[in-house]
Structures are given as structure tokens and as C-alpha cells.
PDB file of N, CA and C in Angstrom:
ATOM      1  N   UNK A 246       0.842  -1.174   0.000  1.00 50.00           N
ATOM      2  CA  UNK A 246       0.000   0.000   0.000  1.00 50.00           C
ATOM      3  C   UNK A 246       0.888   1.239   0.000  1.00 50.00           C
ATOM      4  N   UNK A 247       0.290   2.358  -0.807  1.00 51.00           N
ATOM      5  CA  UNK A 247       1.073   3.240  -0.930  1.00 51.00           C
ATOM      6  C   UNK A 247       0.581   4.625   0.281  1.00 51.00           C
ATOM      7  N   UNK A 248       1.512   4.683   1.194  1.00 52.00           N
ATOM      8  CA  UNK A 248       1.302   6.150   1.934  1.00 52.00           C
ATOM      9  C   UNK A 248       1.478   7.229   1.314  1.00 52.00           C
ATOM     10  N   UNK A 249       0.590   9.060   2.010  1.00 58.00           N
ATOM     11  CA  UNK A 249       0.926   9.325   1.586  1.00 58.00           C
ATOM     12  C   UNK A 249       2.187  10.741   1.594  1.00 58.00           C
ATOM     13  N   UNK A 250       3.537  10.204   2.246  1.00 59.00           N
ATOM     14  CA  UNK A 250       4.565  10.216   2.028  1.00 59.00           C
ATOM     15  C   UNK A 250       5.237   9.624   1.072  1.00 59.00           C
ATOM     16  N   UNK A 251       4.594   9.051   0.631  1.00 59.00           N
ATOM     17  CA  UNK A 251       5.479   8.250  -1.039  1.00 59.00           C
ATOM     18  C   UNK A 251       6.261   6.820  -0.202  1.00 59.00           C
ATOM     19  N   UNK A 252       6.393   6.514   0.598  1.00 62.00           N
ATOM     20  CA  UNK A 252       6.875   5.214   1.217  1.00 62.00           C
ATOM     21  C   UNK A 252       6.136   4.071   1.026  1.00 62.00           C
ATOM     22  N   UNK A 253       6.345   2.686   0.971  1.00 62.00           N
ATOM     23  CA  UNK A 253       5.355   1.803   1.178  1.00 62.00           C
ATOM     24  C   UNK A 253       5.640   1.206   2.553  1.00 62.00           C
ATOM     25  N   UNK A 254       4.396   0.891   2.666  1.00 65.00           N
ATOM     26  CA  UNK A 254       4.126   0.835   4.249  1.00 65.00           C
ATOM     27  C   UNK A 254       3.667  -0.668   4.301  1.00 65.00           C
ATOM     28  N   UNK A 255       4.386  -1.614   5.360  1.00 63.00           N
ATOM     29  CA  UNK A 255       4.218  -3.283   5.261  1.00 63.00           C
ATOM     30  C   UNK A 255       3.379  -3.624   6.551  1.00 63.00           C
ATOM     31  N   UNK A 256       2.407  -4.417   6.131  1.00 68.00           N
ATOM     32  CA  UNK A 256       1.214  -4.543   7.313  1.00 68.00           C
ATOM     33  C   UNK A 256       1.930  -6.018   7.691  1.00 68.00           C
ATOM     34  N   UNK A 257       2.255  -6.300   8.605  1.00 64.00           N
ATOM     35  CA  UNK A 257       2.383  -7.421   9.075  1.00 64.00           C
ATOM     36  C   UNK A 257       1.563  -8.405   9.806  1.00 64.00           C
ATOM     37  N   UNK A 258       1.500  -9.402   9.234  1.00 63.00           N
ATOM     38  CA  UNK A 258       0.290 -10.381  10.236  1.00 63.00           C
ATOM     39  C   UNK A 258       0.550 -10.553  11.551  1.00 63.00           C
ATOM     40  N   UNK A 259      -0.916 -10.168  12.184  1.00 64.00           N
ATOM     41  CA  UNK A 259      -1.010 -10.528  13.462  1.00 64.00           C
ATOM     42  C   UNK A 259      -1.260 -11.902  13.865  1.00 64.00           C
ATOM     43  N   UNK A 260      -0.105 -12.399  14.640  1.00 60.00           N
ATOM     44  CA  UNK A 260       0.157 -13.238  15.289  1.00 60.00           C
ATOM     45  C   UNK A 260      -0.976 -13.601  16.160  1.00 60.00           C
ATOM     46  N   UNK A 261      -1.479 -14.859  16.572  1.00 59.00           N
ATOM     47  CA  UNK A 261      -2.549 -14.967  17.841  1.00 59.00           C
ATOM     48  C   UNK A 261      -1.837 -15.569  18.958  1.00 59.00           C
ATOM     49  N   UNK A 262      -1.802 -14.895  20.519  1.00 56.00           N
ATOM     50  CA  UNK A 262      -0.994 -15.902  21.216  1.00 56.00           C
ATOM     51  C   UNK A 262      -1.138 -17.252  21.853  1.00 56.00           C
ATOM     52  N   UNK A 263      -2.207 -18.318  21.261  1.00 58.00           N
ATOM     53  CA  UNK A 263      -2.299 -19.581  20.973  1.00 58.00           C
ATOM     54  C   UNK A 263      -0.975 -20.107  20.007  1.00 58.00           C
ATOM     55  N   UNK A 264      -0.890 -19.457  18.915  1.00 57.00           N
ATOM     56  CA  UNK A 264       0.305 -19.984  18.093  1.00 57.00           C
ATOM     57  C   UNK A 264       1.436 -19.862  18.740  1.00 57.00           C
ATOM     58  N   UNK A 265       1.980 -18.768  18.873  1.00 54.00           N
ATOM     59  CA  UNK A 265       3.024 -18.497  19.663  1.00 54.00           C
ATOM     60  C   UNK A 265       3.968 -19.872  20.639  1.00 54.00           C
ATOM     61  N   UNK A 266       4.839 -19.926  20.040  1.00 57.00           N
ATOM     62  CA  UNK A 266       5.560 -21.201  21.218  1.00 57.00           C
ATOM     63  C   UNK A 266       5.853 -20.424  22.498  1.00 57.00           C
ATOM     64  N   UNK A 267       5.401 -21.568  23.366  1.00 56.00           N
ATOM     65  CA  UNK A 267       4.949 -21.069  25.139  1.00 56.00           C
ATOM     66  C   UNK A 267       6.184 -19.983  25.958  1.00 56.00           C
ATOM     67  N   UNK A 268       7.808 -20.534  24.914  1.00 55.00           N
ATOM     68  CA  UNK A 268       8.939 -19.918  25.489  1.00 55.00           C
ATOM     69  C   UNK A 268       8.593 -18.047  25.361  1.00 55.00           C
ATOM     70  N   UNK A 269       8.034 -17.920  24.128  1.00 52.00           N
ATOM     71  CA  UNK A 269       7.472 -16.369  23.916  1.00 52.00           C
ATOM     72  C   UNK A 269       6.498 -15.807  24.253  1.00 52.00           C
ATOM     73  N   UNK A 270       5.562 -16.913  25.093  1.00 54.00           N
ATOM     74  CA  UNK A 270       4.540 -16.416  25.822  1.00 54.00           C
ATOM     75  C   UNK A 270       4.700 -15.981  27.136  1.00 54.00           C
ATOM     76  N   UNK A 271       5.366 -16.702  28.168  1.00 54.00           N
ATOM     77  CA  UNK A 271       6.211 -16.338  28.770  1.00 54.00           C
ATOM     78  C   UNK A 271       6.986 -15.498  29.051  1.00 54.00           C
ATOM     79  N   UNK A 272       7.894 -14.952  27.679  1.00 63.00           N
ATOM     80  CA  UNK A 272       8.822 -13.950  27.832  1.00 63.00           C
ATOM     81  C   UNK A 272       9.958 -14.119  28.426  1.00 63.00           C
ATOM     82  N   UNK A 273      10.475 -15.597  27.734  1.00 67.00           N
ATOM     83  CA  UNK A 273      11.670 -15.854  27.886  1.00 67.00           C
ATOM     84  C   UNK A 273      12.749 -15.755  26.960  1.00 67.00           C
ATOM     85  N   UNK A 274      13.453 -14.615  27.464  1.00 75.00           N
ATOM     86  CA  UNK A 274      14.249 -14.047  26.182  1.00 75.00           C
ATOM     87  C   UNK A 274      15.605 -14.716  26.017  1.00 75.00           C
ATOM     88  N   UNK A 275      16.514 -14.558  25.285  1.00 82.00           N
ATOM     89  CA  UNK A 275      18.294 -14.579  25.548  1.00 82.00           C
ATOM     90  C   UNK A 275      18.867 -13.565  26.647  1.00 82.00           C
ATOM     91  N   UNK A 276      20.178 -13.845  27.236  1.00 86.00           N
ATOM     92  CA  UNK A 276      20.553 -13.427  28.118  1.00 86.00           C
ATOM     93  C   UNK A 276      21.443 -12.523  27.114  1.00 86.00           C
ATOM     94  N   UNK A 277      21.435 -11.304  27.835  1.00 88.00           N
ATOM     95  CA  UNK A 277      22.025  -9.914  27.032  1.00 88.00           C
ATOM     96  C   UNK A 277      23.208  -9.992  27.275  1.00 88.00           C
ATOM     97  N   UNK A 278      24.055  -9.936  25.937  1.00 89.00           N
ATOM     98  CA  UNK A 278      26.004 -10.145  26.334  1.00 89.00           C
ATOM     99  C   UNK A 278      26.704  -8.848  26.028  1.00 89.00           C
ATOM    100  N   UNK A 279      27.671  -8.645  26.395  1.00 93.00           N
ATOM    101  CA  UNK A 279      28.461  -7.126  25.893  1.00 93.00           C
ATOM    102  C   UNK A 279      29.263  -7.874  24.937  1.00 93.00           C
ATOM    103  N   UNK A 280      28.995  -7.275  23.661  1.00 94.00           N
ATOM    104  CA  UNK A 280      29.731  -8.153  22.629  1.00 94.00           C
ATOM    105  C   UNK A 280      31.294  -7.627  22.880  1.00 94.00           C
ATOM    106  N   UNK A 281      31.309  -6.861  23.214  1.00 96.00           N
ATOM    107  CA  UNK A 281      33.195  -5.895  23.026  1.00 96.00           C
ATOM    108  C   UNK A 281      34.109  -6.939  24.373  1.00 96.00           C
ATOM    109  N   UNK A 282      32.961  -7.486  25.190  1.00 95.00           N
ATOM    110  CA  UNK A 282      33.370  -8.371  26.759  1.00 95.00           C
ATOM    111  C   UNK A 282      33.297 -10.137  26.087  1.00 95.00           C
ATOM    112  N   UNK A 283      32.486 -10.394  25.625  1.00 95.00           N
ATOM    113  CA  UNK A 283      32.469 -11.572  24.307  1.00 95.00           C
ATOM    114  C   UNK A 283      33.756 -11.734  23.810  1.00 95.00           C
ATOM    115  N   UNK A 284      33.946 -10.444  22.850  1.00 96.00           N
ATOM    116  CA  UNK A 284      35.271 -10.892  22.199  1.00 96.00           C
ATOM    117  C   UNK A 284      36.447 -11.242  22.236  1.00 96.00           C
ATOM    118  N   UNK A 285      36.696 -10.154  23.507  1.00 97.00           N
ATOM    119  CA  UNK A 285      38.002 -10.251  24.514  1.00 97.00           C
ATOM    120  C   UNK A 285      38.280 -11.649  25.058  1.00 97.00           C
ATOM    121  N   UNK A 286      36.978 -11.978  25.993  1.00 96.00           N
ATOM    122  CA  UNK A 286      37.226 -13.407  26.034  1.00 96.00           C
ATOM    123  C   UNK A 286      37.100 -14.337  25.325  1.00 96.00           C
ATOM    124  N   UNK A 287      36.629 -14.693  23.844  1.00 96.00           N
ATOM    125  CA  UNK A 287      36.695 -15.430  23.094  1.00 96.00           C
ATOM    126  C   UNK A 287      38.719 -15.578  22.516  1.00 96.00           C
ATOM    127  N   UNK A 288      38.685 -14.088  22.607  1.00 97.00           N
ATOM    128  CA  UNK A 288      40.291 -13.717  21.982  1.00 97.00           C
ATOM    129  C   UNK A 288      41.191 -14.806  23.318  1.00 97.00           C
ATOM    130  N   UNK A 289      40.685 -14.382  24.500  1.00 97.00           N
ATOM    131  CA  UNK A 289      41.417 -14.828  25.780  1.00 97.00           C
ATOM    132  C   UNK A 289      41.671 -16.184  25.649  1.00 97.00           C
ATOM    133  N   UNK A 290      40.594 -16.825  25.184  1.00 97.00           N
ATOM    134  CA  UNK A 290      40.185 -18.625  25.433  1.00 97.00           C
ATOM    135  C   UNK A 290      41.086 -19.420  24.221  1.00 97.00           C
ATOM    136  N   UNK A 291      41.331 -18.443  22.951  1.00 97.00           N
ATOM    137  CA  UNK A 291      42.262 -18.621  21.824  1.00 97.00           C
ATOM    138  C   UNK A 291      43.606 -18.637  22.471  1.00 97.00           C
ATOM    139  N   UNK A 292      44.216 -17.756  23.154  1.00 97.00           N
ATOM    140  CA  UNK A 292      45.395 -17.236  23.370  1.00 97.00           C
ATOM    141  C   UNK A 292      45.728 -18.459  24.225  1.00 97.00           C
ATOM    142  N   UNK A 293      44.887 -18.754  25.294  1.00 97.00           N
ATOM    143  CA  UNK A 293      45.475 -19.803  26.353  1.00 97.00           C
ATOM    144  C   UNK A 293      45.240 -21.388  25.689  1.00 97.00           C
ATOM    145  N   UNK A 294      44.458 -21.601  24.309  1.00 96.00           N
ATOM    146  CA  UNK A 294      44.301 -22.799  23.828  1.00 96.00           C
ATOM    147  C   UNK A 294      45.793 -22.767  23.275  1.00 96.00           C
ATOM    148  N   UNK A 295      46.039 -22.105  22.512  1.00 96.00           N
ATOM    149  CA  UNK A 295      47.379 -21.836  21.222  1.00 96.00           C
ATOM    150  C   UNK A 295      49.024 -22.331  22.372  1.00 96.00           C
ATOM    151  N   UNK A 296      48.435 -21.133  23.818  1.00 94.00           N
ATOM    152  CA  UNK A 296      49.774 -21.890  24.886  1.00 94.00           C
ATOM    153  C   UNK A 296      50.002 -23.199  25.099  1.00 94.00           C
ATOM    154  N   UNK A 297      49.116 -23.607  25.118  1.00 93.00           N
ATOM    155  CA  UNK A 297      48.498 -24.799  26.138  1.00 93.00           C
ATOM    156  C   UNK A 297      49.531 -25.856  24.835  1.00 93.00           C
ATOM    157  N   UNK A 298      48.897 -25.546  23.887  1.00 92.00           N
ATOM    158  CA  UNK A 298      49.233 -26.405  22.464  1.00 92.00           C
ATOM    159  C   UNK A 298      50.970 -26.305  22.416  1.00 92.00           C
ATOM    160  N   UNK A 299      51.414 -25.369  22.377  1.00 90.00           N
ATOM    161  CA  UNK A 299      52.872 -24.716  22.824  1.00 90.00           C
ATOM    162  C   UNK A 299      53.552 -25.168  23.866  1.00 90.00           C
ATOM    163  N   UNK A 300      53.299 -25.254  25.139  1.00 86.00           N
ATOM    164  CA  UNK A 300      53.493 -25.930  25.777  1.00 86.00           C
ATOM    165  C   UNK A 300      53.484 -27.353  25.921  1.00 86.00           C
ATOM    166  N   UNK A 301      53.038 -28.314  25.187  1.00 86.00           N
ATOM    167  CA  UNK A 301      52.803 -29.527  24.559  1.00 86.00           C
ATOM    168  C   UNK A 301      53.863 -30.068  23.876  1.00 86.00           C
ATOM    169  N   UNK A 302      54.207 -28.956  22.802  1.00 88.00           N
ATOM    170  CA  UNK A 302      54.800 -28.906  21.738  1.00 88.00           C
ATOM    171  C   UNK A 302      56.409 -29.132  21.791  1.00 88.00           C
ATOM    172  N   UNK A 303      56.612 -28.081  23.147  1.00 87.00           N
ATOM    173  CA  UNK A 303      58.135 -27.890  22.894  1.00 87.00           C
ATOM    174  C   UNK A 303      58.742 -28.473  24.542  1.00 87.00           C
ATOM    175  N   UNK A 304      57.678 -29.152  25.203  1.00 86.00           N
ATOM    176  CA  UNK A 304      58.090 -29.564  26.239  1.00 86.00           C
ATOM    177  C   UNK A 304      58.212 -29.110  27.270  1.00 86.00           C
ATOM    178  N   UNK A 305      58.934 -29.768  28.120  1.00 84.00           N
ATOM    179  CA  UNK A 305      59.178 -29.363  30.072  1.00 84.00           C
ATOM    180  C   UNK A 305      59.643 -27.782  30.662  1.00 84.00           C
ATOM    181  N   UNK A 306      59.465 -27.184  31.399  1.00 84.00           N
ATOM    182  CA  UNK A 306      60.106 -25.676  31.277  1.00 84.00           C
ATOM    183  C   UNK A 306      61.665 -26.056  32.294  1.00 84.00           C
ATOM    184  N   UNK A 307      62.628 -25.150  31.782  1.00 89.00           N
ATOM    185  CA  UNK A 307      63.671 -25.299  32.884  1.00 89.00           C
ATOM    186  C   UNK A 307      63.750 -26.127  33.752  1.00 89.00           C
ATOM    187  N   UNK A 308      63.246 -25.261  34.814  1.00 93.00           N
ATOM    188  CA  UNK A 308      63.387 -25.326  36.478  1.00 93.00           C
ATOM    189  C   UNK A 308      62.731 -26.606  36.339  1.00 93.00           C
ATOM    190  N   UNK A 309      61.775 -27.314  35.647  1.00 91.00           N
ATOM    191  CA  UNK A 309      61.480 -28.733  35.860  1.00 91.00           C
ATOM    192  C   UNK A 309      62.403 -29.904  35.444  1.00 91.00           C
ATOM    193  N   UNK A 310      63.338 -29.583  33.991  1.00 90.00           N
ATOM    194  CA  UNK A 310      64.268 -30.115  33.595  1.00 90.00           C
ATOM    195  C   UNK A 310      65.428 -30.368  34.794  1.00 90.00           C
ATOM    196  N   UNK A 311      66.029 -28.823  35.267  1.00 95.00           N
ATOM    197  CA  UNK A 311      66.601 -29.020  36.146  1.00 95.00           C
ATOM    198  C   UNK A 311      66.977 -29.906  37.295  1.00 95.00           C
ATOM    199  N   UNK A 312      65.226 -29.485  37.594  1.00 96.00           N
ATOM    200  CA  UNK A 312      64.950 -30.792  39.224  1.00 96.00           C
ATOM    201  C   UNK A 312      64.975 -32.300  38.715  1.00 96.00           C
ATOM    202  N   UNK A 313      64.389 -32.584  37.573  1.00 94.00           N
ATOM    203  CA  UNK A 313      64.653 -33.714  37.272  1.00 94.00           C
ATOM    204  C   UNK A 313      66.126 -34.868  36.864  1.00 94.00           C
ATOM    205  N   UNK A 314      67.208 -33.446  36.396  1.00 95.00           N
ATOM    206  CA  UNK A 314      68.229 -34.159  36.229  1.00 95.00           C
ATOM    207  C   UNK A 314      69.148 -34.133  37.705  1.00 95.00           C
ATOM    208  N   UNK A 315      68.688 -33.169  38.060  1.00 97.00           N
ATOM    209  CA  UNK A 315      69.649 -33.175  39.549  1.00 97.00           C
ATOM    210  C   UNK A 315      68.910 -34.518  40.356  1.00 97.00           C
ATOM    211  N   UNK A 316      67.807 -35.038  40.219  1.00 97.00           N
ATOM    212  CA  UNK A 316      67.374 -36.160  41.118  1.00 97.00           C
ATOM    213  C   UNK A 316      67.571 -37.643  40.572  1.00 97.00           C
ATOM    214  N   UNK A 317      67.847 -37.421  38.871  1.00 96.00           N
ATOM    215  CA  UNK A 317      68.500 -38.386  38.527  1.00 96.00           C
ATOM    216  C   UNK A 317      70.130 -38.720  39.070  1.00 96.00           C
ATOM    217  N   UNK A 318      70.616 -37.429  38.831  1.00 97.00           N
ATOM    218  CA  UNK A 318      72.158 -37.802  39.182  1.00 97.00           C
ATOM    219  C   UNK A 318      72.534 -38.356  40.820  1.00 97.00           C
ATOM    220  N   UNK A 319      71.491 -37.687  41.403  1.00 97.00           N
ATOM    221  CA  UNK A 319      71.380 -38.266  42.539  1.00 97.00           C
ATOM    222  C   UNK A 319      71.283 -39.635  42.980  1.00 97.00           C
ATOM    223  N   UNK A 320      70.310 -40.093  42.294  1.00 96.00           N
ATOM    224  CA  UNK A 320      69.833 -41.606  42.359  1.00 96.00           C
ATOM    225  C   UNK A 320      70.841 -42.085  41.759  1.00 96.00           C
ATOM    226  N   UNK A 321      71.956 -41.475  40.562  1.00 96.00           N
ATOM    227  CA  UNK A 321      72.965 -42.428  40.264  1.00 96.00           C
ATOM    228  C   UNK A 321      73.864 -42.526  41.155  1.00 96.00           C
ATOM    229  N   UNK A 322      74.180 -41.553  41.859  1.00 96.00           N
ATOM    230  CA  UNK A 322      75.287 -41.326  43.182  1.00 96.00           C
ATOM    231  C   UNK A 322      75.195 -42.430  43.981  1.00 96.00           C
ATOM    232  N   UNK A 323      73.718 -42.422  44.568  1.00 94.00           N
ATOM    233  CA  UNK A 323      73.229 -43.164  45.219  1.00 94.00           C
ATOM    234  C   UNK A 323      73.854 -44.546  44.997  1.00 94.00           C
ATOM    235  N   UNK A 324      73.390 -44.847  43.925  1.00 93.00           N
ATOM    236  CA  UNK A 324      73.068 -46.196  43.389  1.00 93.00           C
ATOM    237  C   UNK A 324      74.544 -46.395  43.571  1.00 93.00           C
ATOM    238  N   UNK A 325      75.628 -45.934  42.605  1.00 91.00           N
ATOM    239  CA  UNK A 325      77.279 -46.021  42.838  1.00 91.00           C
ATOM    240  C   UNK A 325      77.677 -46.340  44.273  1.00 91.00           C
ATOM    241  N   UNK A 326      76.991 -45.560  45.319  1.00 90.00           N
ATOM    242  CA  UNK A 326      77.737 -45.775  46.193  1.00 90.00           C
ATOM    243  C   UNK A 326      77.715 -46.812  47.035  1.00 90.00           C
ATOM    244  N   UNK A 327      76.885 -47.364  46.807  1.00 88.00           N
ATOM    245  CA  UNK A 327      76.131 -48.925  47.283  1.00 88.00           C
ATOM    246  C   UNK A 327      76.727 -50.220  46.332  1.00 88.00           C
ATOM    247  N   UNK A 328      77.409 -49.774  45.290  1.00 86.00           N
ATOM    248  CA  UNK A 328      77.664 -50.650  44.809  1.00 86.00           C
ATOM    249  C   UNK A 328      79.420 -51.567  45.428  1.00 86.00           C
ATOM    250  N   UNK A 329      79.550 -52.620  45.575  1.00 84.00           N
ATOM    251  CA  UNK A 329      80.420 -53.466  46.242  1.00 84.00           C
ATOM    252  C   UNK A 329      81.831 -53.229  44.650  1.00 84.00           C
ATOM    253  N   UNK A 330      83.239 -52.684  45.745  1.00 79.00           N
ATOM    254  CA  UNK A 330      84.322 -52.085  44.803  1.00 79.00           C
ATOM    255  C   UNK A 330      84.820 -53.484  43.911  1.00 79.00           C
ATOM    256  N   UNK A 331      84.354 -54.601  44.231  1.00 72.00           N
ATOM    257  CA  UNK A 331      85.411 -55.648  43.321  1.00 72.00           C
ATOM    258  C   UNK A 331      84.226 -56.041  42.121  1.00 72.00           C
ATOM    259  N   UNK A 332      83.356 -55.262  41.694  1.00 58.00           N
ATOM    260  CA  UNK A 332      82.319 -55.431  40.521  1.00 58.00           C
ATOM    261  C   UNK A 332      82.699 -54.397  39.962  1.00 58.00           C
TER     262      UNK A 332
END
């Protein structure tokens, strides 16, 4: 239909609230997100997947290497010194 402002103007069907599924009768909506707070943490959840993967990748850090070879050499000390001199 033509208004007359020169626009066309769209009548939309009225809905009856029998049809309506019960969630919209109700007035149960989506929970409202801050998309700019969304993204950041979507960006966040990337950044610590990609570490995580990295960390996987290239192995043990230092200070764990460290402790581990110093408790090996230990246990070899150990072990040497227990051992009987004519073997």
C-alpha cells in the first residue's frame, strides 16, 4: 500500500498468542552479552588454547628439567655408592 509520504508501508500479520511457542509467551528471552566483553574473552580462550598447544609442543620448562636431572644424578650417586668395589 502506498502512503501518503510516497513510502510503502508493510502490514504485518497478526500473530494470535495460541500460536506463539509457550517460550514467547512467557517472555523468555536470551541473556544480554556485551559483545566488546564476548570478544576479549573469546580472543582470551584462543590465546590460552594456542599456549596450552605450545606448551605440549616444545616440552618441560627449565626449572622442571633441572629438578629432574639433579634427582636423577642423585639416584645415580646413590646407586654407585652402594655398589660393592670388586664389581
Amino acid at each position: 500500500m502506498r502512503a501518503r509520504s510516497g513510502w510503502l508501508r508493510l502490514r504485518l500479520p497478526k500473530t494470535r498468542p495460541s500460536l506463539l511457542p509457550k517460550q514467547e509467551i512467557d517472555g523468555g528471552m536470551s541473556e544480554i552479552i556485551n559483545l566488546r566483553r564476548a570478544r576479549k574473552e573469546k580472543a582470551r580462550d584462543a590465546k590460552e588454547k594456542e599456549a596450552a598447544n605450545n606448551r605440549a609442543k616444545h616440552g618441560v620448562a627449565k626449572p622442571a628439567r633441572d629438578l629432574a636431572k639433579a634427582r636423577n644424578a642423585k639416584a645415580a650417586h646413590e646407586l654407585d655408592s652402594h655398589k660393592l668395589k670388586d664389581e
